[in-house]
mmCIF file of C-alpha atoms in Angstrom:
data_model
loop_
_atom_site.group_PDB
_atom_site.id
_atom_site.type_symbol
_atom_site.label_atom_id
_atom_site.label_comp_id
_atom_site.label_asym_id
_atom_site.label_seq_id
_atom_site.Cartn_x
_atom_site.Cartn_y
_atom_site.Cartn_z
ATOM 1 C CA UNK A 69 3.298 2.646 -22.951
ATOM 2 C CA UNK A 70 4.975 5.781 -21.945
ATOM 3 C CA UNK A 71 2.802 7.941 -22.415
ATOM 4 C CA UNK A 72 0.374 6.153 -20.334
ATOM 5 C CA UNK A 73 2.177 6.793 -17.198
ATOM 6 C CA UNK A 74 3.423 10.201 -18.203
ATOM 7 C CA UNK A 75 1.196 12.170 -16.204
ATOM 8 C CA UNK A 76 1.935 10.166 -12.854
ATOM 9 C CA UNK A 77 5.970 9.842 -13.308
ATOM 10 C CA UNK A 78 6.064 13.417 -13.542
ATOM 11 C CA UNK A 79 4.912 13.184 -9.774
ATOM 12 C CA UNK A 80 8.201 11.903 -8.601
ATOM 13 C CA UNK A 81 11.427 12.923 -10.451
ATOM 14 C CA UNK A 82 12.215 12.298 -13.632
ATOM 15 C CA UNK A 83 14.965 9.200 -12.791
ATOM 16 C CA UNK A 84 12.424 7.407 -12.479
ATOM 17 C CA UNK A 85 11.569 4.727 -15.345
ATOM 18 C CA UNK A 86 9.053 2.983 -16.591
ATOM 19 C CA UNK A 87 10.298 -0.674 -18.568
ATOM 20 C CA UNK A 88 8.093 -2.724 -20.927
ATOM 21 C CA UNK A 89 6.311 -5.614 -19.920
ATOM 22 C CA UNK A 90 8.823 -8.337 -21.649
ATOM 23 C CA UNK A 91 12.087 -6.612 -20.133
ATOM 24 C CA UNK A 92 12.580 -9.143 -17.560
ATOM 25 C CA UNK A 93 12.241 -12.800 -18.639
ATOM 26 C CA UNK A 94 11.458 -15.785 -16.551
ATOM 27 C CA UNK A 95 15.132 -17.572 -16.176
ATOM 28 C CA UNK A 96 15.849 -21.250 -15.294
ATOM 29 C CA UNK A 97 16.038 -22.470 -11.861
ATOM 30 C CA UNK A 98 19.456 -23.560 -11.233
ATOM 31 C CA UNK A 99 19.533 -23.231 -7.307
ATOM 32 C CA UNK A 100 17.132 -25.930 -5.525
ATOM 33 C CA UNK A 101 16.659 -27.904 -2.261
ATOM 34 C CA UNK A 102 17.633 -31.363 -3.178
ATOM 35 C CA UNK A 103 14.373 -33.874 -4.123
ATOM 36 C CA UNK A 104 12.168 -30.910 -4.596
ATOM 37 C CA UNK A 105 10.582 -30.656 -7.871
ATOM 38 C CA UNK A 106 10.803 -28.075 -10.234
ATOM 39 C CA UNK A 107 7.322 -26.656 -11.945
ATOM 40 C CA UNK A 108 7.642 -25.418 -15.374
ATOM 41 C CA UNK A 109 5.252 -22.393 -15.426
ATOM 42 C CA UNK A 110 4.702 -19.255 -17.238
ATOM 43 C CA UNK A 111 3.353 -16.094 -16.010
ATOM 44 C CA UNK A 112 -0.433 -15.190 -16.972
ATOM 45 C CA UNK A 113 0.272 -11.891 -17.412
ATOM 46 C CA UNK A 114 3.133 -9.329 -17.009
ATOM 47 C CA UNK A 115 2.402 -5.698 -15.508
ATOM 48 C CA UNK A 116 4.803 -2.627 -16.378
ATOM 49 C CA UNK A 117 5.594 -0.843 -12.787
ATOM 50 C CA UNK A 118 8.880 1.660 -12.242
ATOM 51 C CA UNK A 119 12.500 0.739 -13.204
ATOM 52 C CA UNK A 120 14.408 0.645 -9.872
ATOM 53 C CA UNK A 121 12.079 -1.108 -8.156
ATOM 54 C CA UNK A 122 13.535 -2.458 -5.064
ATOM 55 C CA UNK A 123 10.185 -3.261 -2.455
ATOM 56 C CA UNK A 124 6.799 -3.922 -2.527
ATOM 57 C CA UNK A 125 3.859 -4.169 -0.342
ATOM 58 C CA UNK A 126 1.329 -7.772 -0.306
ATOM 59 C CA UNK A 127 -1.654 -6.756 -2.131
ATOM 60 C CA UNK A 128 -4.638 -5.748 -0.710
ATOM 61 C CA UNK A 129 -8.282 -7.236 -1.475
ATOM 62 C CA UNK A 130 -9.022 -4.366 -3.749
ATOM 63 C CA UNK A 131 -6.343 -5.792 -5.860
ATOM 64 C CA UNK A 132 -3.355 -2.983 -5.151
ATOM 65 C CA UNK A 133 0.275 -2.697 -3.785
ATOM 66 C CA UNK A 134 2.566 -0.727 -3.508
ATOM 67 C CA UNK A 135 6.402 -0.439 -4.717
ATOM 68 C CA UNK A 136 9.311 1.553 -4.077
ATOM 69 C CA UNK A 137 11.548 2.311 -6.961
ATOM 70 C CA UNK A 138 13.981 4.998 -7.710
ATOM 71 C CA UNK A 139 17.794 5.293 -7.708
ATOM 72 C CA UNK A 140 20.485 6.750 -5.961
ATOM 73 C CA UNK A 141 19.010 10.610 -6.944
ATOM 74 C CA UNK A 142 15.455 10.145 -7.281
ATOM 75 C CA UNK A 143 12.976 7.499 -5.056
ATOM 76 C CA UNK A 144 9.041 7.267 -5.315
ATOM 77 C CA UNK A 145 6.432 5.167 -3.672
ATOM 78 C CA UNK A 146 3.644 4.009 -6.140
ATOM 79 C CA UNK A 147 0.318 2.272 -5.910
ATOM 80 C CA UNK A 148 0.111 -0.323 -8.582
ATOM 81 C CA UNK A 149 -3.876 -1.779 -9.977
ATOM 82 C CA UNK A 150 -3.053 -5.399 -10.701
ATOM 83 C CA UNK A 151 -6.062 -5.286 -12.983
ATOM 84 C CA UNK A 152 -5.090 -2.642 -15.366
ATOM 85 C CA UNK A 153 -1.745 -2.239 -14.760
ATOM 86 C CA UNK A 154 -2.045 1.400 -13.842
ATOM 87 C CA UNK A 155 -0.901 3.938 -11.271
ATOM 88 C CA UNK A 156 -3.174 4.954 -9.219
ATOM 89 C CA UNK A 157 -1.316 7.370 -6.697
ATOM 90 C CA UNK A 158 2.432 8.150 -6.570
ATOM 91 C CA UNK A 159 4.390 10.226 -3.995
ATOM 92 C CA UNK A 160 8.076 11.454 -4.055
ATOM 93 C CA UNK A 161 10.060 10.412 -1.175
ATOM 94 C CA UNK A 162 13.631 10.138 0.435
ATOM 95 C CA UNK A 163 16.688 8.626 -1.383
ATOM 96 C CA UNK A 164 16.984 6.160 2.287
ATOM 97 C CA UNK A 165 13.565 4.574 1.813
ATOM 98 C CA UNK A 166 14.156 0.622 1.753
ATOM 99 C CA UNK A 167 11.655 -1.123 2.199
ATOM 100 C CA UNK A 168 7.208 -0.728 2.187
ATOM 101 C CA UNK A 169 4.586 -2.509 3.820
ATOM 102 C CA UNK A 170 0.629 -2.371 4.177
ATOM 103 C CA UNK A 171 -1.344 -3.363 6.653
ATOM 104 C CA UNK A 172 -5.507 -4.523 5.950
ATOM 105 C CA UNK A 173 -6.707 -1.377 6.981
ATOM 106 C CA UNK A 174 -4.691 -0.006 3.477
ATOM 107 C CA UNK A 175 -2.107 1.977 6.341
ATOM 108 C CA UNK A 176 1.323 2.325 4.765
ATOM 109 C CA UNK A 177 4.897 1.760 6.712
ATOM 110 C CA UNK A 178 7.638 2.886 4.830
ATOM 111 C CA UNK A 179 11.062 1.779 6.023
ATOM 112 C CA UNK A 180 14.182 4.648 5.764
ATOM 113 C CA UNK A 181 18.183 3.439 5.798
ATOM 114 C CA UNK A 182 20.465 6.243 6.392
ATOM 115 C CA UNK A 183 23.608 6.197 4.973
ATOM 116 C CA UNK A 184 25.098 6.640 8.893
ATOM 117 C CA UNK A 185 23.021 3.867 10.162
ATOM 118 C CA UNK A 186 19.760 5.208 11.394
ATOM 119 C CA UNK A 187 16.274 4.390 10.486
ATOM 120 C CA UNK A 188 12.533 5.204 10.940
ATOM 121 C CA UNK A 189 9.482 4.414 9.902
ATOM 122 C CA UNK A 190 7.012 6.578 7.979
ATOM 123 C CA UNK A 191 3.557 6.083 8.379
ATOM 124 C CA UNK A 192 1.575 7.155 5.238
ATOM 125 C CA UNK A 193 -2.159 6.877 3.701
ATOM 126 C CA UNK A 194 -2.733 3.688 1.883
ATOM 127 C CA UNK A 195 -5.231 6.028 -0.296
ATOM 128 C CA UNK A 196 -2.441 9.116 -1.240
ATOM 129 C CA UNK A 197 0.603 8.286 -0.319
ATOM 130 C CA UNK A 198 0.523 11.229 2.154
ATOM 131 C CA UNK A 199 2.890 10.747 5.238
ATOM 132 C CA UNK A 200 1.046 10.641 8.640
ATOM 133 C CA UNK A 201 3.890 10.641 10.798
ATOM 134 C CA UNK A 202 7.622 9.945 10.836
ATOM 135 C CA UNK A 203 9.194 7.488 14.003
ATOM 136 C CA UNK A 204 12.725 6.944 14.670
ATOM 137 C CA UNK A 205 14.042 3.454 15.139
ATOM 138 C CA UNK A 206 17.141 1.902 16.800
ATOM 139 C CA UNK A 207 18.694 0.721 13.491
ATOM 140 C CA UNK A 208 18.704 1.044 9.483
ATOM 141 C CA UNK A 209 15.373 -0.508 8.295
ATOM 142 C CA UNK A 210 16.502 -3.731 5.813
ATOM 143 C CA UNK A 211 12.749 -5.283 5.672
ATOM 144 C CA UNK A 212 9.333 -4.767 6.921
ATOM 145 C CA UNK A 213 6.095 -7.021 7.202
ATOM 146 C CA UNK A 214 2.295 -6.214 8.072
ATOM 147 C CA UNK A 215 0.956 -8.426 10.743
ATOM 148 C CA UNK A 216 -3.179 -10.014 10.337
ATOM 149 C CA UNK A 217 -4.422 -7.929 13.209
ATOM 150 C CA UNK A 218 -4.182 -5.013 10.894
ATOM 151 C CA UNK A 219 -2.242 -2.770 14.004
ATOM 152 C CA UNK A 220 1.036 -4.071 14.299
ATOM 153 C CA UNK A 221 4.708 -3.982 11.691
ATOM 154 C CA UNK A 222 7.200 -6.307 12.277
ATOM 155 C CA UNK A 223 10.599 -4.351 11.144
ATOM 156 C CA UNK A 224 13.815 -6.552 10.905
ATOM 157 C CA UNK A 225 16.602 -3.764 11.687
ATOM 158 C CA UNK A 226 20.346 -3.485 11.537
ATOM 159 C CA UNK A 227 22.694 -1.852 14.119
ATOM 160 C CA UNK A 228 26.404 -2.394 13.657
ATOM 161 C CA UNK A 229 26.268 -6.187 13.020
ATOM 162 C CA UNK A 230 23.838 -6.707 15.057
ATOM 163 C CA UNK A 231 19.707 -7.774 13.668
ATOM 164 C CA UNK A 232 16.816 -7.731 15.686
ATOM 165 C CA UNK A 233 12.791 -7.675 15.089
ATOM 166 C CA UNK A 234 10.942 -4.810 16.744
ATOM 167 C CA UNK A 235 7.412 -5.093 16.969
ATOM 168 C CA UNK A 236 5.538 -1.740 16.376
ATOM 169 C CA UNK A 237 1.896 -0.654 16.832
ATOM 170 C CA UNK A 238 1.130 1.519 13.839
ATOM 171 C CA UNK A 239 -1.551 3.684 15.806
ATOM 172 C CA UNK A 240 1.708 5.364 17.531
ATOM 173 C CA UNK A 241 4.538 4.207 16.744
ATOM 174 C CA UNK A 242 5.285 2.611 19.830
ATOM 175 C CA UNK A 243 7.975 -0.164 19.663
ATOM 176 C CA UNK A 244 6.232 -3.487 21.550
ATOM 177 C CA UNK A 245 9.103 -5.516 21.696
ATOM 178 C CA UNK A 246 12.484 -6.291 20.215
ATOM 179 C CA UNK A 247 13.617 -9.573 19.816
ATOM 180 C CA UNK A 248 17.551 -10.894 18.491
ATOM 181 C CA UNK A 249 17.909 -12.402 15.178
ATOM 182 C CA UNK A 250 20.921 -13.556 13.246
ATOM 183 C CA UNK A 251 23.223 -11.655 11.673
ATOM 184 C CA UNK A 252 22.930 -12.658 8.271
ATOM 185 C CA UNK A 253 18.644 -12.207 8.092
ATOM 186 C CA UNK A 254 17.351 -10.639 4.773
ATOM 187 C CA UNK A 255 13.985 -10.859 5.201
ATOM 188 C CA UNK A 256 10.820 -12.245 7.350
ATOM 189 C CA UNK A 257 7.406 -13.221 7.279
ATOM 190 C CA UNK A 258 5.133 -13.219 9.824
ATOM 191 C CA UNK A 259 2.162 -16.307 10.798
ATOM 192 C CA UNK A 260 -1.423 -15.209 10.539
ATOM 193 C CA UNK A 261 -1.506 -16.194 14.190
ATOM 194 C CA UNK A 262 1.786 -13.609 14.656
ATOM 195 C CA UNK A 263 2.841 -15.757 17.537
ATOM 196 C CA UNK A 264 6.097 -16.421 15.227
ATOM 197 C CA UNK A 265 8.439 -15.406 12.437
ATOM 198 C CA UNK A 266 9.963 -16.260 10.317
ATOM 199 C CA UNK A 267 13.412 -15.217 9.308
ATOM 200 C CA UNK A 268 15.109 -16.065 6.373
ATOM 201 C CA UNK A 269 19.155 -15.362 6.213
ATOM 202 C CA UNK A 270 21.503 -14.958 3.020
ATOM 203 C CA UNK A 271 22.567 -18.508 3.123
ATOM 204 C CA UNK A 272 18.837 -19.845 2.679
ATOM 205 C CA UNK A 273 18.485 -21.095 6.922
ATOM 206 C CA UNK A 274 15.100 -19.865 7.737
ATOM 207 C CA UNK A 275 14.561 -19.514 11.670
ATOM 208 C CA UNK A 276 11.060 -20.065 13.301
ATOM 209 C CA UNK A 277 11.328 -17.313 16.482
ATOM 210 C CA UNK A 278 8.415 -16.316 18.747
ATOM 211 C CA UNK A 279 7.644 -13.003 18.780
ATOM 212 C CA UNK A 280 7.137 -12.769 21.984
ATOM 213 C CA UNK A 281 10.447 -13.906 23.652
ATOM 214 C CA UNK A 282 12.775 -14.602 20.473
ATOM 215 C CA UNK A 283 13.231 -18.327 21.322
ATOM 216 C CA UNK A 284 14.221 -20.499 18.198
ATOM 217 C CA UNK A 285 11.525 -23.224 17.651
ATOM 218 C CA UNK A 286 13.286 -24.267 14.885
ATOM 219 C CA UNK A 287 15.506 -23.715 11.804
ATOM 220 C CA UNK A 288 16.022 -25.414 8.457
ATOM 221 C CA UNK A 289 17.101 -24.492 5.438
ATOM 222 C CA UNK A 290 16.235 -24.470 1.686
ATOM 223 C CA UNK A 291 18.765 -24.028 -0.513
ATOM 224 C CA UNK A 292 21.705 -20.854 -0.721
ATOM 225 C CA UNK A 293 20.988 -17.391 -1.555
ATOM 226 C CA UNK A 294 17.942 -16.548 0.429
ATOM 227 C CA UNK A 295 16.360 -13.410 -0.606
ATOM 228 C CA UNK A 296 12.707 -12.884 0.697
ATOM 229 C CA UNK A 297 10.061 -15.036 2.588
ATOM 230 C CA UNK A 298 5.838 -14.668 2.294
ATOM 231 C CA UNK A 299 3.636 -16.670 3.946
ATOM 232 C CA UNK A 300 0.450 -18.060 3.014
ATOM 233 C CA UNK A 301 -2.584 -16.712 4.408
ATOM 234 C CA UNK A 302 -3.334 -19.909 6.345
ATOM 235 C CA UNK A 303 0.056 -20.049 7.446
ATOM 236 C CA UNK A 304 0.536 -23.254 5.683
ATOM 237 C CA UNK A 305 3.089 -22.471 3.005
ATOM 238 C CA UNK A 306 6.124 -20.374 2.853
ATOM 239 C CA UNK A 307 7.196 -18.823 -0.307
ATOM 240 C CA UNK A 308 11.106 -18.298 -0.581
ATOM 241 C CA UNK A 309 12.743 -16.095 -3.382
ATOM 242 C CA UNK A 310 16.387 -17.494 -3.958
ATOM 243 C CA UNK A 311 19.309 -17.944 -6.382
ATOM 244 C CA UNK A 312 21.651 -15.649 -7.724
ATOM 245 C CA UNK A 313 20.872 -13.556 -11.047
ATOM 246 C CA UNK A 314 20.439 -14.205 -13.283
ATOM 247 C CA UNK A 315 19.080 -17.966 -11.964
ATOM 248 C CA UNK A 316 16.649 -16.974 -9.218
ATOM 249 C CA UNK A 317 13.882 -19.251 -7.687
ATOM 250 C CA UNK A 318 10.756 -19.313 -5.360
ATOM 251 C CA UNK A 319 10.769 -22.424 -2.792
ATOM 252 C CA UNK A 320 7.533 -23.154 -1.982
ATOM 253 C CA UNK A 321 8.152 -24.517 1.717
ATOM 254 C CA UNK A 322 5.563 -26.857 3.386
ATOM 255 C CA UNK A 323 5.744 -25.276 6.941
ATOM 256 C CA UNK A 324 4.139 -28.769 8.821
ATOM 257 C CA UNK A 325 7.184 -30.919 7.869
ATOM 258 C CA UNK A 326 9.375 -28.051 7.039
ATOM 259 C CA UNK A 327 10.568 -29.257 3.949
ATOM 260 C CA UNK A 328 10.625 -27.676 0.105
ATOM 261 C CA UNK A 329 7.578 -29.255 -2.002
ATOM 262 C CA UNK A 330 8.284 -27.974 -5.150
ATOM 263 C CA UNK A 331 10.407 -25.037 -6.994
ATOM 264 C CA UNK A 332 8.974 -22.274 -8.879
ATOM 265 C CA UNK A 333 10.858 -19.892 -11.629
ATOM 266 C CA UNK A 334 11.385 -16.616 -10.905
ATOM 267 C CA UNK A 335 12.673 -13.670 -13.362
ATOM 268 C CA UNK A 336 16.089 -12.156 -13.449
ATOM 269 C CA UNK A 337 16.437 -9.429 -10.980
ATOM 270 C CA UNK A 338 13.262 -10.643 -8.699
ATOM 271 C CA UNK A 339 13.351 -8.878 -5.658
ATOM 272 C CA UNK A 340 10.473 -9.932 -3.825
ATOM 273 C CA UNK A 341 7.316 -12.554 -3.984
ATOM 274 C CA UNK A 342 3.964 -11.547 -2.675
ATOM 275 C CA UNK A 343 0.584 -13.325 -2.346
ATOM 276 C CA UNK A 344 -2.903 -12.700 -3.352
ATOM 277 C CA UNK A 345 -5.153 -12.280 -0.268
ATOM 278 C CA UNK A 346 -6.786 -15.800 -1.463
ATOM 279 C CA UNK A 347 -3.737 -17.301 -2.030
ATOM 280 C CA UNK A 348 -4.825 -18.111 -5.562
ATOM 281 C CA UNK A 349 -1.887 -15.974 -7.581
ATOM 282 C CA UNK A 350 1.902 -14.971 -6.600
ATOM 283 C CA UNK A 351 3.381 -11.839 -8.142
ATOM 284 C CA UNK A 352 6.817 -12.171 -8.795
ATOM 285 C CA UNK A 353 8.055 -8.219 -8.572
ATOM 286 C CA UNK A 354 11.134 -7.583 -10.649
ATOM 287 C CA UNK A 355 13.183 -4.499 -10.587
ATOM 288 C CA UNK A 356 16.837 -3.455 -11.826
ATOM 289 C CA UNK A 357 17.828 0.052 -13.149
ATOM 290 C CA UNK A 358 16.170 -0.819 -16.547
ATOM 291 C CA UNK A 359 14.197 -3.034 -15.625
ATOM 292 C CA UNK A 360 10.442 -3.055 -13.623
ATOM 293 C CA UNK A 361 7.535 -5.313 -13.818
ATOM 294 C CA UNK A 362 5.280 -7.488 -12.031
ATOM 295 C CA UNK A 363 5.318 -11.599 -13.159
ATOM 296 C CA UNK A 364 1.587 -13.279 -12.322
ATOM 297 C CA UNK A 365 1.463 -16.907 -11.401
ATOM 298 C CA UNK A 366 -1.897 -19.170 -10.733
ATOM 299 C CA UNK A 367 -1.363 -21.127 -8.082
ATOM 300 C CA UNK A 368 -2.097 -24.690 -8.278
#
């Protein structure tokens, strides 16, 4: 299996590892929202991608995403085939990346945390890798999500204790808008329509905000130990990673009543959930400093 990637890990710095497919094992749910069922699944197949692993794109048609993995002296962006399991492109860059995200056009936005505070964005190729352009934001970058209209990242940033949501074109970096957001927000996801997002804190309240003025709509929660939020192509369904490791969990959220439908496993050290375009399989991407891989689920 090593020698398989070989070639392409020599492209970033040689911290980087690759772990076998069975490193990470799906663990029992422990943390739920009361009522909600709990589906006993197994993964359909199990991809190898970089130990370290800490982000990753939603795939694109063409059946890609992208990661971020590395540690504390060595980070890398790769593109990962969820056919093959190969690498397709891979491209050093800084120790403050934090998060990725890729819009339909295949345009990368790579999110930078400074140690001090800052942030910026990077705008790369969704073919190479290859940075486009580099624009500074307000705060450290903690998550980042594409909108539909294929022009526009939502970027949920930190100053001091303060979170907020900028809106950003990616033809120019410009920032749009900026709305507040509470303090404790991990992660968002954003509605096809992008009128609203949603933003998911630590202690599993998710908050339903409009982009364009920050008002609340509403807020509910689904369980402690929120980690990251996707949304369903048609906007219908909200998958939440939760739970502490090693008992993590996806809530799959039905946004119309705003209540948990069923609960999903999830492997050890998940740190993100991302959707198929058709909404047919969830990847469940797993990453520790041993540890990288990608868990697929049919949906039902």
């Amino acid at each position: 299996m090593q020698n398989r990637y070989a070639k392409v890990a020599g492209l970033v710095a040689s911290g980087i590892m690759f772990a076998a497919c069975g490193s990470s094992t799906v663990q029992g749910v422990s943390s739920r929202a009361a009522g909600a069922k709990t589906q006993s699944s197994k993964p359909t197949k199990i991809l190898p991608i970089p130990s370290g692993t800490l982000s990753a794109s939603s795939p694109l048609p063409n059946g890609t995403l992208w990661v971020v993995a590395g540690n504390a002296t060595s980070k890398g962006i790769f593109q990962i085939s969820l056919g093959s399991g190969k690498v397709d492109a891979s491209v050093s860059v800084s120790n403050d990346v934090s998060a990725v995200a890729q819009d339909a056009t295949g345009e990368l936005c790579v999110g930078v945390s400074t140690p001090s505070g800052g942030g910026a964005l990077e705008f790369r190729s969704g073919v190479t890798g290859g940075l486009l352009s580099t624009v500074p934001i307000s705060g450290a970058v903690i998550a980042l999500a594409a909108g539909s209209d294929a022009k526009t990242f939502y970027v949920l940033t930190r100053v001091g204790s303060a979170m907020s949501v900028s809106v950003v074109q990616d033809t120019n970096g410009k920032v749009i808008s900026t709305v507040p957001v509470p303090k404790a927000a991990v992660s968002l996801a954003v509605t096809p329509s992008e009128k609203h997002v949603y933003v998911l804190q630590s202690n599993g309240v998710i908050s339903e905000l409009k982009t364009s003025n920050g008002q609340v709509d509403s807020q509910f929660s689904i369980g402690h130990s929120g980690y990251f939020a996707s949304v369903s192509s048609d906007g219908s369904t909200l998958y939440v990673l939760k739970g502490q490791d090693p008992n993590r969990n996806i809530a799959v959220v039905k946004l119309s009543t705003e209540s948990v439908k069923k609960v999903l496993p999830a492997a050890a050290s998940s740190v993100a959930v991302v959707l198929s375009p058709d909404g047919t399989q969830l990847y469940d991407v797993v990453g520790n400093a041993s540890v990288g891989n990608i868990q697929i689920y049919n949906l039902g």
